[in-house]
Coordinates of N, CA, C and O in Angstrom, one line a residue:
X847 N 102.8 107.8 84.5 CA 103.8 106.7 84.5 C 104.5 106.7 83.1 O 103.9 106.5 82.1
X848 N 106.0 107.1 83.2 CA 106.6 106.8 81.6 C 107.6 105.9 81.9 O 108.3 105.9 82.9
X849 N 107.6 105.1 80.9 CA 108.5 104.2 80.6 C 110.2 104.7 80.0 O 110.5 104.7 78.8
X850 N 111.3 105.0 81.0 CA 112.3 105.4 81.0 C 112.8 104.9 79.4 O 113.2 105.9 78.6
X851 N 112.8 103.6 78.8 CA 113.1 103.6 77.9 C 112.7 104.3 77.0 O 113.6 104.7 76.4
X852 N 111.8 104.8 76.7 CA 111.2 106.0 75.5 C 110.9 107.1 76.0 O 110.8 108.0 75.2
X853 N 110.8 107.4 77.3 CA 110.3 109.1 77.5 C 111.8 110.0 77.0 O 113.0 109.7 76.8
X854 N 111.1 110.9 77.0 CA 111.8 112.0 77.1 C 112.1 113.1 77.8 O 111.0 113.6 78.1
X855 N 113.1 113.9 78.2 CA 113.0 114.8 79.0 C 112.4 116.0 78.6 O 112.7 116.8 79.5
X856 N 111.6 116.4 77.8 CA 110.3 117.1 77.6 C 109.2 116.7 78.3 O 108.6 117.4 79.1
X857 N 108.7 115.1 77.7 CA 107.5 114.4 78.5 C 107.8 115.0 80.1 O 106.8 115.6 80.6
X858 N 109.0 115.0 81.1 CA 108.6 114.7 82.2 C 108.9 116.0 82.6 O 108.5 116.3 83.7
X859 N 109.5 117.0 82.0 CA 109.3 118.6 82.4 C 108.7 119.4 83.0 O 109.0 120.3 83.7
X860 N 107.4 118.7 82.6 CA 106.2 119.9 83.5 C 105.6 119.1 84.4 O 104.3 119.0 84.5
X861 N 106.2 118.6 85.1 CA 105.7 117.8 86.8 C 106.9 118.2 87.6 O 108.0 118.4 87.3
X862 N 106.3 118.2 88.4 CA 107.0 119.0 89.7 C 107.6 117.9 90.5 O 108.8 118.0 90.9
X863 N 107.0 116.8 90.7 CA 107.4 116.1 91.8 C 107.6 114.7 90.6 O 106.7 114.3 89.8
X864 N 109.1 114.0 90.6 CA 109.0 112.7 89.9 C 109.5 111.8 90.9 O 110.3 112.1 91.8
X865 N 109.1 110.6 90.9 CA 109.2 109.6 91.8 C 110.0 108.4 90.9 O 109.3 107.8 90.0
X866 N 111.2 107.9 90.9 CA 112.1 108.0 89.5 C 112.4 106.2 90.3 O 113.0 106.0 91.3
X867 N 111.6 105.0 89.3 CA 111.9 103.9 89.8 C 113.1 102.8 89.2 O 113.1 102.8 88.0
X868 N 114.1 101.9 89.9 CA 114.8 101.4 88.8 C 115.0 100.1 89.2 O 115.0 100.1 90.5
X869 N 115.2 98.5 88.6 CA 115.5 97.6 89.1 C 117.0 97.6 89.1 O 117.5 98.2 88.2
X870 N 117.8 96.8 90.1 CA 119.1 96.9 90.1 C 120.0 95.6 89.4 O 119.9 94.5 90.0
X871 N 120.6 95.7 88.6 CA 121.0 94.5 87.9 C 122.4 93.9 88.1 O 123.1 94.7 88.8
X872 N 123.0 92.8 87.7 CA 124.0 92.6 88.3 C 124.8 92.6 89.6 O 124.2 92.0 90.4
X873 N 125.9 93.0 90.1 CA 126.2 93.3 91.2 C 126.1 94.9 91.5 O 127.1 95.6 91.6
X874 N 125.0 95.2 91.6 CA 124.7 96.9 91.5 C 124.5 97.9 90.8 O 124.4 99.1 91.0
X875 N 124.3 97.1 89.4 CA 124.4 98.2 88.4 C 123.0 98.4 88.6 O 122.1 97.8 89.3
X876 N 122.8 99.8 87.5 CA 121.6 100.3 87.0 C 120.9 99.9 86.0 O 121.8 99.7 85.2
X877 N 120.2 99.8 85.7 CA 119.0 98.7 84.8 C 119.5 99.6 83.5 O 119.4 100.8 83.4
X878 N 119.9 98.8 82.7 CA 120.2 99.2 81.0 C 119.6 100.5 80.6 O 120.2 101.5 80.3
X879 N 118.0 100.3 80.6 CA 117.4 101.7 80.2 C 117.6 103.1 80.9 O 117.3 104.1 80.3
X880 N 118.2 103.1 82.2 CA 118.3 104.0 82.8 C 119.5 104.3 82.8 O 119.8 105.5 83.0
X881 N 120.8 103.2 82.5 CA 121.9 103.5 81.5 C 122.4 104.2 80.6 O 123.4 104.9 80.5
X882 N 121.3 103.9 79.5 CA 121.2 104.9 78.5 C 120.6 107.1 78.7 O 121.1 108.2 78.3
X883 N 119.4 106.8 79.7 CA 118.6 107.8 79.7 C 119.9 108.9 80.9 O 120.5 109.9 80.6
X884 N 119.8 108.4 81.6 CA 120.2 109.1 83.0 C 121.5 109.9 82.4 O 122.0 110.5 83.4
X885 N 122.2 110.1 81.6 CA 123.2 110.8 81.4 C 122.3 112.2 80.6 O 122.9 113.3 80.5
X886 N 121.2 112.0 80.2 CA 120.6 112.9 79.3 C 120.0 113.7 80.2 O 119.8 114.9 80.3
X887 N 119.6 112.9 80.9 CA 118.1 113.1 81.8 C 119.0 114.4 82.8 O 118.6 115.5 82.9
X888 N 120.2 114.0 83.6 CA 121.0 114.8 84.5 C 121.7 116.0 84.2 O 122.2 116.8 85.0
X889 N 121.6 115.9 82.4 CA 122.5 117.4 82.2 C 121.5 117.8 81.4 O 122.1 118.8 81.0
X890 N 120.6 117.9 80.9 CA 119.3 118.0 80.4 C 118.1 119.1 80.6 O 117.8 120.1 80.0
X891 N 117.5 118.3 81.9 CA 116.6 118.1 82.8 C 116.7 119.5 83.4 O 117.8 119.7 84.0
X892 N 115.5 120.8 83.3 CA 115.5 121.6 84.5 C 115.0 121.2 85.6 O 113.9 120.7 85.4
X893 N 115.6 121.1 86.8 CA 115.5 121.1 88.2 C 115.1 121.6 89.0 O 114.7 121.3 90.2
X894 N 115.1 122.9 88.3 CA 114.6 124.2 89.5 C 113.0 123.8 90.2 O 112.2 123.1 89.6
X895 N 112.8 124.2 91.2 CA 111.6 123.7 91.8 C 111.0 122.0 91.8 O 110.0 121.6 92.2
X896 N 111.8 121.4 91.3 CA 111.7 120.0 91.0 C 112.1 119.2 92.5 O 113.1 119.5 93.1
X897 N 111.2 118.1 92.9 CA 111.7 117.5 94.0 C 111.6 116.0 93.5 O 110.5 115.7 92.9
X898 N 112.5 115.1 93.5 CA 112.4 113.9 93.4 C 112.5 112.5 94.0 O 113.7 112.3 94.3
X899 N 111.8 111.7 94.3 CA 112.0 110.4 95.4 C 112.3 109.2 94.6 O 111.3 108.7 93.9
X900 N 113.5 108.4 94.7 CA 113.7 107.3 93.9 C 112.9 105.9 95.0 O 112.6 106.0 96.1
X901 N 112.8 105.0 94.3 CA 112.6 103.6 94.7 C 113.6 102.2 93.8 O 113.9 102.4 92.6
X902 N 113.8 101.2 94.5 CA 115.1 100.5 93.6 C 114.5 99.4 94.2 O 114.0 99.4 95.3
X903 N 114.5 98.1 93.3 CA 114.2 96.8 93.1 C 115.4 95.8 93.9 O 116.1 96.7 94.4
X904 N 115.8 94.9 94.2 CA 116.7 94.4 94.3 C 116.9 92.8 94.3 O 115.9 92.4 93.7
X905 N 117.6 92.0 94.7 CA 117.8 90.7 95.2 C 118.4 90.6 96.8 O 119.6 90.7 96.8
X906 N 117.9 90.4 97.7 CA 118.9 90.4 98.8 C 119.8 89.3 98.9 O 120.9 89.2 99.4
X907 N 118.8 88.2 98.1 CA 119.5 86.7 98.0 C 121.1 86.5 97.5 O 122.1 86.2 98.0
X908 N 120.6 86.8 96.4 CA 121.6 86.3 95.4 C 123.0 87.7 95.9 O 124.1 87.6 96.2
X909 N 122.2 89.0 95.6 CA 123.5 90.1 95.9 C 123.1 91.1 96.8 O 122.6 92.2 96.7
X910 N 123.5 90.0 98.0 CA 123.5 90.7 99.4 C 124.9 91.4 99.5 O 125.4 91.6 100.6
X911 N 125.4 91.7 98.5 CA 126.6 92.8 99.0 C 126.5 93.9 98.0 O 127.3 94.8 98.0
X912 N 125.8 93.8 97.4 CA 124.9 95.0 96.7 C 124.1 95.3 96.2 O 123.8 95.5 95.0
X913 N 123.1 95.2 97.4 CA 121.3 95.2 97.2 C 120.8 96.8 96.8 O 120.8 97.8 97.5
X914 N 120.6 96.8 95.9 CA 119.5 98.0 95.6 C 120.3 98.8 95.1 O 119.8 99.9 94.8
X915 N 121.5 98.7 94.9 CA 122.2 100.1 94.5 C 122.6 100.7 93.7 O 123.6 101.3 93.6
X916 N 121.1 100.3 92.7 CA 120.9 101.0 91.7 C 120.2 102.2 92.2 O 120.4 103.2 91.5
X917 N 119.4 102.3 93.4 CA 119.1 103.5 94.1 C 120.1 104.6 94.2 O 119.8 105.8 94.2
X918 N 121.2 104.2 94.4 CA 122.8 104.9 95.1 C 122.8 105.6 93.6 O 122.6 106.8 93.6
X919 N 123.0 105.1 92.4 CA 123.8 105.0 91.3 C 122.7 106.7 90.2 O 123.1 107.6 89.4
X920 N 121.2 106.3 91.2 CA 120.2 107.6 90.6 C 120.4 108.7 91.9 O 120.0 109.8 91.7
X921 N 120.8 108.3 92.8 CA 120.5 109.5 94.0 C 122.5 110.2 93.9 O 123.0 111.2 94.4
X922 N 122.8 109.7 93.4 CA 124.4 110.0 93.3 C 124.8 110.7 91.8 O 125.9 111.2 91.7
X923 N 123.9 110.6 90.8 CA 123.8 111.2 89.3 C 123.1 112.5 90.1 O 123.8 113.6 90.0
X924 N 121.4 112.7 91.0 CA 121.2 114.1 90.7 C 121.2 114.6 92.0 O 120.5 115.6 92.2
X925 N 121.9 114.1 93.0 CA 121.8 114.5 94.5 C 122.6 116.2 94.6 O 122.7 116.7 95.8
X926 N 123.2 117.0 93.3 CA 123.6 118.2 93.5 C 122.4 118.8 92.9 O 122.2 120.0 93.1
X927 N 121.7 118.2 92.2 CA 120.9 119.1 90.8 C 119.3 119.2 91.6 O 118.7 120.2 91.3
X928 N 118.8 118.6 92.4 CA 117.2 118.8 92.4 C 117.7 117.8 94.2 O 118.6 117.1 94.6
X929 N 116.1 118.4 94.6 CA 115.8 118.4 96.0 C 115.4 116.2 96.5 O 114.3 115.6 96.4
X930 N 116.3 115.8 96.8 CA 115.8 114.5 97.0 C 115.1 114.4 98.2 O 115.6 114.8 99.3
X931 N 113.7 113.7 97.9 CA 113.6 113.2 99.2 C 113.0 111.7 99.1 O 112.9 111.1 98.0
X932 N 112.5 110.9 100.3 CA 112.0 109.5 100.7 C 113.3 108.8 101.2 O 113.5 107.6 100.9
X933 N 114.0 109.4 101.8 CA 115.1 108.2 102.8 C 113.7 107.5 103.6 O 112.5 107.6 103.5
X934 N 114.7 106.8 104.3 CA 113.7 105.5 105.2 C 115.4 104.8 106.1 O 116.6 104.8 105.9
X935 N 114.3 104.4 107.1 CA 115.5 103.7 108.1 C 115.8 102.9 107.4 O 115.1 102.5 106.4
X936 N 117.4 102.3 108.0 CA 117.6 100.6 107.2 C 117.2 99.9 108.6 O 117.9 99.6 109.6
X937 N 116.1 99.7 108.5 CA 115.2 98.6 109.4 C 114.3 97.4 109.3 O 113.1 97.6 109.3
X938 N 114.8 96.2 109.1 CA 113.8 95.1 108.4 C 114.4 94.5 107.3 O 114.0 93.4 107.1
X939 N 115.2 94.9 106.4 CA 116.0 94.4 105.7 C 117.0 93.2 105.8 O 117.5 93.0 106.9
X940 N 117.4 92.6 105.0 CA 118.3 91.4 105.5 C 119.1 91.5 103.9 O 118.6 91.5 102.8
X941 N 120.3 91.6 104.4 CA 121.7 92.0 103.0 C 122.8 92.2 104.1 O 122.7 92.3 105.3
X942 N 123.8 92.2 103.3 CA 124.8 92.1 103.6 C 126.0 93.7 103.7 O 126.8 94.0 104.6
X943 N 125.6 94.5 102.4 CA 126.0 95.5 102.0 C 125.3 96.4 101.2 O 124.6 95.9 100.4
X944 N 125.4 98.0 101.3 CA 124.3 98.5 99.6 C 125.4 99.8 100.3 O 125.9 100.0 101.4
X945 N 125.4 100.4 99.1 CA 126.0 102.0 98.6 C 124.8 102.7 98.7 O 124.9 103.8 99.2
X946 N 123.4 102.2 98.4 CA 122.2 102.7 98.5 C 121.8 103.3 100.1 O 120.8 104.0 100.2
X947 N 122.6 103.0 101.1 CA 122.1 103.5 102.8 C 123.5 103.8 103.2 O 124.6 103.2 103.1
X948 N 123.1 105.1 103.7 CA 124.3 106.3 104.4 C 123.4 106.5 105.8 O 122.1 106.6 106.0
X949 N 124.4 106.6 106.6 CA 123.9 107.0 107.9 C 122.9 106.4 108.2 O 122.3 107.2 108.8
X950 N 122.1 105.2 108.1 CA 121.4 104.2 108.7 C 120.5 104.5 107.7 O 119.6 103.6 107.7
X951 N 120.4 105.4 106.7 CA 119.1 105.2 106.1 C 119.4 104.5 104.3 O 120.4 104.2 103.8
X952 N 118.2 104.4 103.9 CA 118.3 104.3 102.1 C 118.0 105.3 102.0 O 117.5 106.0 102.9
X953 N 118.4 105.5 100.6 CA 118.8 106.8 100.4 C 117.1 106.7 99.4 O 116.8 107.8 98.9
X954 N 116.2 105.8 99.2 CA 115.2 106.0 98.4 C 114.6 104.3 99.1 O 115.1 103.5 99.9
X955 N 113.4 104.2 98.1 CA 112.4 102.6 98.8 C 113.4 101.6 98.2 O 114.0 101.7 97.1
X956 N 113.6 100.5 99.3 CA 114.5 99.3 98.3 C 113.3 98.2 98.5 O 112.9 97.9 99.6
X957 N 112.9 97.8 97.6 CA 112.0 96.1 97.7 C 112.9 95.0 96.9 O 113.9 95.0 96.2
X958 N 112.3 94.3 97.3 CA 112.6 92.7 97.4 C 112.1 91.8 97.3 O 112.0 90.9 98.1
X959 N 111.5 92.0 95.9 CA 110.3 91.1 95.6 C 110.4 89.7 95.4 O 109.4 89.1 95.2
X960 N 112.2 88.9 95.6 CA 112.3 87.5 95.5 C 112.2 87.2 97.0 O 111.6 86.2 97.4
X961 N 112.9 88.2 97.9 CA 113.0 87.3 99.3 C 112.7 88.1 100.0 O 113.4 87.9 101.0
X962 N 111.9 89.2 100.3 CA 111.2 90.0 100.9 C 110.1 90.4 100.6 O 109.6 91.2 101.3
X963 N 109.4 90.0 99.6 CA 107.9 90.2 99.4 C 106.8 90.1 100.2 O 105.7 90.3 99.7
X964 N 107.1 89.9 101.3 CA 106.1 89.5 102.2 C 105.8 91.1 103.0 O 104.8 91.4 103.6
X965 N 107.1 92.2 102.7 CA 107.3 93.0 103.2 C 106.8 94.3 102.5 O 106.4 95.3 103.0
X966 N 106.9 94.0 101.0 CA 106.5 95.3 100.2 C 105.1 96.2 100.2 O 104.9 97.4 99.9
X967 N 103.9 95.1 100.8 CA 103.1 96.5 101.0 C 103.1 97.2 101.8 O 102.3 98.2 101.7
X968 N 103.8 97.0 102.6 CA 103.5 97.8 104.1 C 105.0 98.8 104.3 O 105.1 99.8 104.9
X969 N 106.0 98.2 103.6 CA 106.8 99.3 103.1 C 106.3 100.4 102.0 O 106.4 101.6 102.2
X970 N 105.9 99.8 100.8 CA 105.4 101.2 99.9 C 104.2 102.1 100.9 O 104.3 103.3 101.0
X971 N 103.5 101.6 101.5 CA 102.4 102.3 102.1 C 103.0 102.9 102.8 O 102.4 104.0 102.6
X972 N 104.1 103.1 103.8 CA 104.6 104.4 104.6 C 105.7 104.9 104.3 O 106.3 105.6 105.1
X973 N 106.2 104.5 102.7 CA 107.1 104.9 101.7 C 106.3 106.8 101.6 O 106.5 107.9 101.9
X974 N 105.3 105.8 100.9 CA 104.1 106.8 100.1 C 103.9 107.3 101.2 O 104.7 108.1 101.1
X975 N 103.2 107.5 102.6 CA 102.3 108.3 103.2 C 104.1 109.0 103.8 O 104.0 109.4 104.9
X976 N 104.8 109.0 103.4 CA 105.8 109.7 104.0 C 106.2 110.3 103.0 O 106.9 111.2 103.4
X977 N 106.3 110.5 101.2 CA 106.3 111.2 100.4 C 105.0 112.4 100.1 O 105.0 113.5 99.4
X978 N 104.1 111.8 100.8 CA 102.5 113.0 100.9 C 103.1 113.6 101.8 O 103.3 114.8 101.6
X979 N 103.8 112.9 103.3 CA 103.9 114.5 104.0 C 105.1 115.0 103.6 O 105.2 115.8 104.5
X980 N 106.0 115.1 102.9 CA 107.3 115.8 102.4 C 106.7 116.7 101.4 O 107.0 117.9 101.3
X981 N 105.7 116.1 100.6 CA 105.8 116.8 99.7 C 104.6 117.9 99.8 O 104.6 119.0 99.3
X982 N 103.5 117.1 100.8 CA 102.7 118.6 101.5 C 103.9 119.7 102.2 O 104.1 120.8 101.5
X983 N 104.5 119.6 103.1 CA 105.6 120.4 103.7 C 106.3 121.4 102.5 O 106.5 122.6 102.8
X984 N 106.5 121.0 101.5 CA 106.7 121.7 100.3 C 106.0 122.8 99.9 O 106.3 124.0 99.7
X985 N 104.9 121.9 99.7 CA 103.7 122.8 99.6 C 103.6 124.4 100.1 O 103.6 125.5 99.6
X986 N 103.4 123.7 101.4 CA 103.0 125.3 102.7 C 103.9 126.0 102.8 O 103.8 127.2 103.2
X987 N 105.3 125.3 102.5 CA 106.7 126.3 102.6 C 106.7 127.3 101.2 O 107.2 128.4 101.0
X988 N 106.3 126.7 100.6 CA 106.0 127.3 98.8 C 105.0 128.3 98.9 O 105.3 129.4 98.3
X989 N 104.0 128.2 99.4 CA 102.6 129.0 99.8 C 102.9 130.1 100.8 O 102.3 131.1 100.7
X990 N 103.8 129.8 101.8 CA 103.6 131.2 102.6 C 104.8 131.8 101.9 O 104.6 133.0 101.9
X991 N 106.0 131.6 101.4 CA 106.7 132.3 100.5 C 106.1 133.0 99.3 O 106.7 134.0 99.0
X992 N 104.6 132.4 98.4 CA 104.3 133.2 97.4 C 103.3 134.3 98.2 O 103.0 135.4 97.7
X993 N 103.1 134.0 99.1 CA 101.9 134.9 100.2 C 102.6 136.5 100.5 O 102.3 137.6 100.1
X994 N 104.1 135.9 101.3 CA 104.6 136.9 101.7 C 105.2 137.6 100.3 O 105.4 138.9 100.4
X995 N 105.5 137.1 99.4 CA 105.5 138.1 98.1 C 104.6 139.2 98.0 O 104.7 140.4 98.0
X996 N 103.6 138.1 97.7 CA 102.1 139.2 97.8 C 102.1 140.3 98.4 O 101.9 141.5 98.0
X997 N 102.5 139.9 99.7 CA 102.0 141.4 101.0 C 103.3 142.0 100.3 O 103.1 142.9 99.5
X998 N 104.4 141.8 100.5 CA 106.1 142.5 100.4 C 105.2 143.8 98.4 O 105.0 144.9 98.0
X999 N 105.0 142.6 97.9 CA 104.2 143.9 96.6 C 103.5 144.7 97.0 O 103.7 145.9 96.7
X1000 N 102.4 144.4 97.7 CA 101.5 145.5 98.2 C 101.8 146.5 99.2 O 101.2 147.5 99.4
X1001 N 103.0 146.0 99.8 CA 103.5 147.4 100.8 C 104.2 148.4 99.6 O 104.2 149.6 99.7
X1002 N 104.5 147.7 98.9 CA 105.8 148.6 97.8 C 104.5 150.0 97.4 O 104.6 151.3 97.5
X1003 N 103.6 149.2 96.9 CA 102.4 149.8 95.7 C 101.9 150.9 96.8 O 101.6 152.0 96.5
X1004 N 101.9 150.6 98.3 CA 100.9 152.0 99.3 C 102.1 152.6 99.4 O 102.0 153.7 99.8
X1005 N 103.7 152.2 99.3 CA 104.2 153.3 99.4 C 104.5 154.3 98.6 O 104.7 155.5 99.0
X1006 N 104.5 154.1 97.3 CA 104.8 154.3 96.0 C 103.7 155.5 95.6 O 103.9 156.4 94.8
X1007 N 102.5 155.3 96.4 CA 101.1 155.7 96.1 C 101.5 157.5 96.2 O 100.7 158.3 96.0

Protein backbone atom coordinates (compact mmCIF):
# COMPACT_ATOMS: atom_id res chain seq x y z
CA UNK A 1 0.00 0.00 0.00
CA UNK A 2 1.66 3.51 -0.87
CA UNK A 3 0.40 6.61 -0.09
CA UNK A 4 -0.06 8.55 -3.57
CA UNK A 5 1.02 11.63 -1.83
CA UNK A 6 4.82 10.53 -1.37
CA UNK A 7 5.34 7.48 -3.51
CA UNK A 8 7.01 7.48 -6.35
CA UNK A 9 7.00 6.11 -9.64
CA UNK A 10 10.11 3.91 -8.91
CA UNK A 11 8.36 2.57 -5.54
CA UNK A 12 5.49 1.29 -7.71
CA UNK A 13 7.52 -0.04 -10.86
CA UNK A 14 8.19 -3.40 -10.01
CA UNK A 15 4.50 -4.69 -9.46
CA UNK A 16 2.73 -5.93 -12.11
CA UNK A 17 -0.71 -5.46 -11.07
CA UNK A 18 -1.70 -1.87 -9.28
CA UNK A 19 -5.01 -1.41 -7.95
CA UNK A 20 -4.91 2.66 -8.05
CA UNK A 21 -7.59 4.08 -5.22
CA UNK A 22 -8.98 7.75 -5.18
CA UNK A 23 -11.68 9.68 -3.20
CA UNK A 24 -13.68 12.03 -5.45
CA UNK A 25 -13.83 15.65 -4.33
CA UNK A 26 -15.96 18.42 -5.17
CA UNK A 27 -18.28 18.09 -8.05
CA UNK A 28 -16.04 15.30 -9.61
CA UNK A 29 -12.75 16.28 -9.20
CA UNK A 30 -9.78 14.08 -8.35
CA UNK A 31 -8.49 14.13 -4.83
CA UNK A 32 -5.55 16.88 -4.57
CA UNK A 33 -2.87 14.25 -4.18
CA UNK A 34 -3.59 12.40 -7.19
CA UNK A 35 -3.71 15.92 -8.82
CA UNK A 36 -0.44 16.54 -8.28
CA UNK A 37 0.98 12.70 -8.91
CA UNK A 38 -1.05 11.51 -11.93
CA UNK A 39 0.51 13.83 -14.45
CA UNK A 40 3.95 12.20 -13.45
CA UNK A 41 2.75 8.96 -12.83
CA UNK A 42 1.10 8.78 -16.75
CA UNK A 43 4.04 10.04 -18.71
CA UNK A 44 6.48 8.47 -16.36
CA UNK A 45 5.36 5.14 -15.48
CA UNK A 46 6.40 1.91 -17.70
CA UNK A 47 3.30 0.13 -18.61
CA UNK A 48 4.41 -2.59 -20.49
CA UNK A 49 2.97 -5.70 -18.99
CA UNK A 50 1.25 -3.68 -16.28
CA UNK A 51 -2.49 -4.25 -15.66
CA UNK A 52 -4.41 -1.88 -13.51
CA UNK A 53 -7.89 -1.72 -11.60
CA UNK A 54 -9.07 1.62 -10.13
CA UNK A 55 -11.65 1.99 -7.22
CA UNK A 56 -13.28 5.77 -6.40
CA UNK A 57 -14.95 7.00 -3.14
CA UNK A 58 -17.87 9.06 -3.62
CA UNK A 59 -21.04 10.96 -2.15
CA UNK A 60 -24.23 9.97 -3.90
CA UNK A 61 -25.98 12.41 -1.58
CA UNK A 62 -24.72 15.51 -1.78
CA UNK A 63 -23.18 14.97 -5.77
CA UNK A 64 -25.51 12.76 -7.33
CA UNK A 65 -24.56 14.29 -10.64
CA UNK A 66 -21.15 13.40 -10.29
CA UNK A 67 -20.63 10.43 -8.15
CA UNK A 68 -17.32 8.89 -8.30
CA UNK A 69 -15.77 10.53 -11.08
CA UNK A 70 -12.81 10.71 -9.89
CA UNK A 71 -12.72 6.99 -11.26
CA UNK A 72 -13.45 8.55 -14.94
CA UNK A 73 -10.69 11.31 -14.37
CA UNK A 74 -7.79 7.90 -13.51
CA UNK A 75 -9.30 5.54 -16.15
CA UNK A 76 -9.33 8.48 -18.84
CA UNK A 77 -5.42 9.67 -17.85
CA UNK A 78 -4.14 5.86 -18.47
CA UNK A 79 -6.97 4.04 -20.49
CA UNK A 80 -4.34 4.29 -23.80
CA UNK A 81 -1.13 3.44 -21.66
CA UNK A 82 -1.74 0.05 -19.59
CA UNK A 83 -4.38 -2.74 -19.66
CA UNK A 84 -7.52 -1.63 -17.36
CA UNK A 85 -9.49 -3.88 -15.77
CA UNK A 86 -12.55 -4.33 -12.77
CA UNK A 87 -15.58 -2.65 -14.65
CA UNK A 88 -18.72 -3.77 -12.77
CA UNK A 89 -22.45 -3.32 -13.69
CA UNK A 90 -24.16 -0.01 -12.76
CA UNK A 91 -26.51 -2.04 -10.55
CA UNK A 92 -27.51 -1.03 -6.88
CA UNK A 93 -26.38 2.32 -7.01
CA UNK A 94 -28.55 5.37 -6.48
CA UNK A 95 -27.06 8.91 -8.21
CA UNK A 96 -28.12 10.78 -10.62
CA UNK A 97 -25.13 11.04 -13.10
CA UNK A 98 -21.08 9.83 -13.17
CA UNK A 99 -18.59 10.15 -16.27
CA UNK A 100 -17.31 7.17 -14.20
CA UNK A 101 -20.07 4.40 -16.18
CA UNK A 102 -20.00 3.89 -20.01
CA UNK A 103 -22.18 1.37 -21.35
CA UNK A 104 -23.93 0.38 -18.16
CA UNK A 105 -20.80 -0.31 -16.39
CA UNK A 106 -18.12 1.73 -13.93
CA UNK A 107 -15.47 1.92 -15.30
CA UNK A 108 -13.63 0.79 -11.79
CA UNK A 109 -15.35 0.05 -7.76
CA UNK A 110 -17.42 3.21 -6.76
CA UNK A 111 -18.37 3.18 -2.79
CA UNK A 112 -20.31 5.22 -0.82
CA UNK A 113 -19.44 5.24 2.38
CA UNK A 114 -21.95 8.25 3.48
CA UNK A 115 -25.17 6.79 1.90
CA UNK A 116 -24.34 3.43 0.73
CA UNK A 117 -22.39 1.79 3.33
CA UNK A 118 -24.51 -0.71 4.05
CA UNK A 119 -23.37 -1.94 0.56
CA UNK A 120 -19.52 -1.80 0.57
CA UNK A 121 -18.72 -5.22 1.69
CA UNK A 122 -20.38 -7.18 -0.48
CA UNK A 123 -19.38 -4.96 -3.34
CA UNK A 124 -15.49 -5.01 -2.52
CA UNK A 125 -15.83 -8.79 -2.04
CA UNK A 126 -17.03 -9.49 -5.79
CA UNK A 127 -15.01 -6.34 -6.72
CA UNK A 128 -11.96 -8.43 -5.48
CA UNK A 129 -12.96 -12.05 -6.41
CA UNK A 130 -13.57 -10.64 -9.86
CA UNK A 131 -9.96 -8.92 -10.01
CA UNK A 132 -8.46 -12.72 -8.87
CA UNK A 133 -10.24 -14.04 -11.88
CA UNK A 134 -8.97 -11.25 -14.43
CA UNK A 135 -6.00 -11.30 -13.24
CA UNK A 136 -5.55 -15.27 -12.92
CA UNK A 137 -6.78 -15.17 -16.83
CA UNK A 138 -3.63 -13.09 -17.29
CA UNK A 139 -1.77 -15.27 -15.78
CA UNK A 140 -2.48 -18.61 -18.01
CA UNK A 141 -2.60 -16.36 -21.15
CA UNK A 142 1.01 -15.18 -20.09
CA UNK A 143 2.09 -18.84 -19.27
CA UNK A 144 1.06 -20.65 -22.39
CA UNK A 145 2.60 -17.76 -24.49
CA UNK A 146 6.05 -18.16 -22.44
CA UNK A 147 5.49 -22.17 -22.85
CA UNK A 148 4.94 -21.86 -26.52
CA UNK A 149 8.23 -19.80 -26.73
CA UNK A 150 9.94 -22.55 -25.11
CA UNK A 151 8.82 -25.28 -27.54
CA UNK A 152 8.98 -22.55 -30.82
CA UNK A 153 13.19 -22.36 -29.23
CA UNK A 154 13.58 -25.86 -29.03
CA UNK A 155 12.27 -26.70 -32.45
CA UNK A 156 14.77 -23.90 -33.83
CA UNK A 157 17.87 -25.68 -31.62
CA UNK A 158 16.79 -29.68 -33.33
CA UNK A 159 16.70 -27.96 -36.50
CA UNK A 160 19.79 -26.12 -36.33
CA UNK A 161 21.45 -29.39 -34.94
Amino acid sequence: VFNVESVSVQAVQPYKYLILGTSTTGIGDLQDDWEGFLPTFSSRMDFTDKTVAIFGLGDSGSFSDSFAEAIFALHDALKDKVKIVGEIPDEGYTYDDSLAVEDGKWLGLALDEDNEYDDTEERLTKWVDKLKKEFDKIEEKENKKTAKNKISKQKVKIKNK
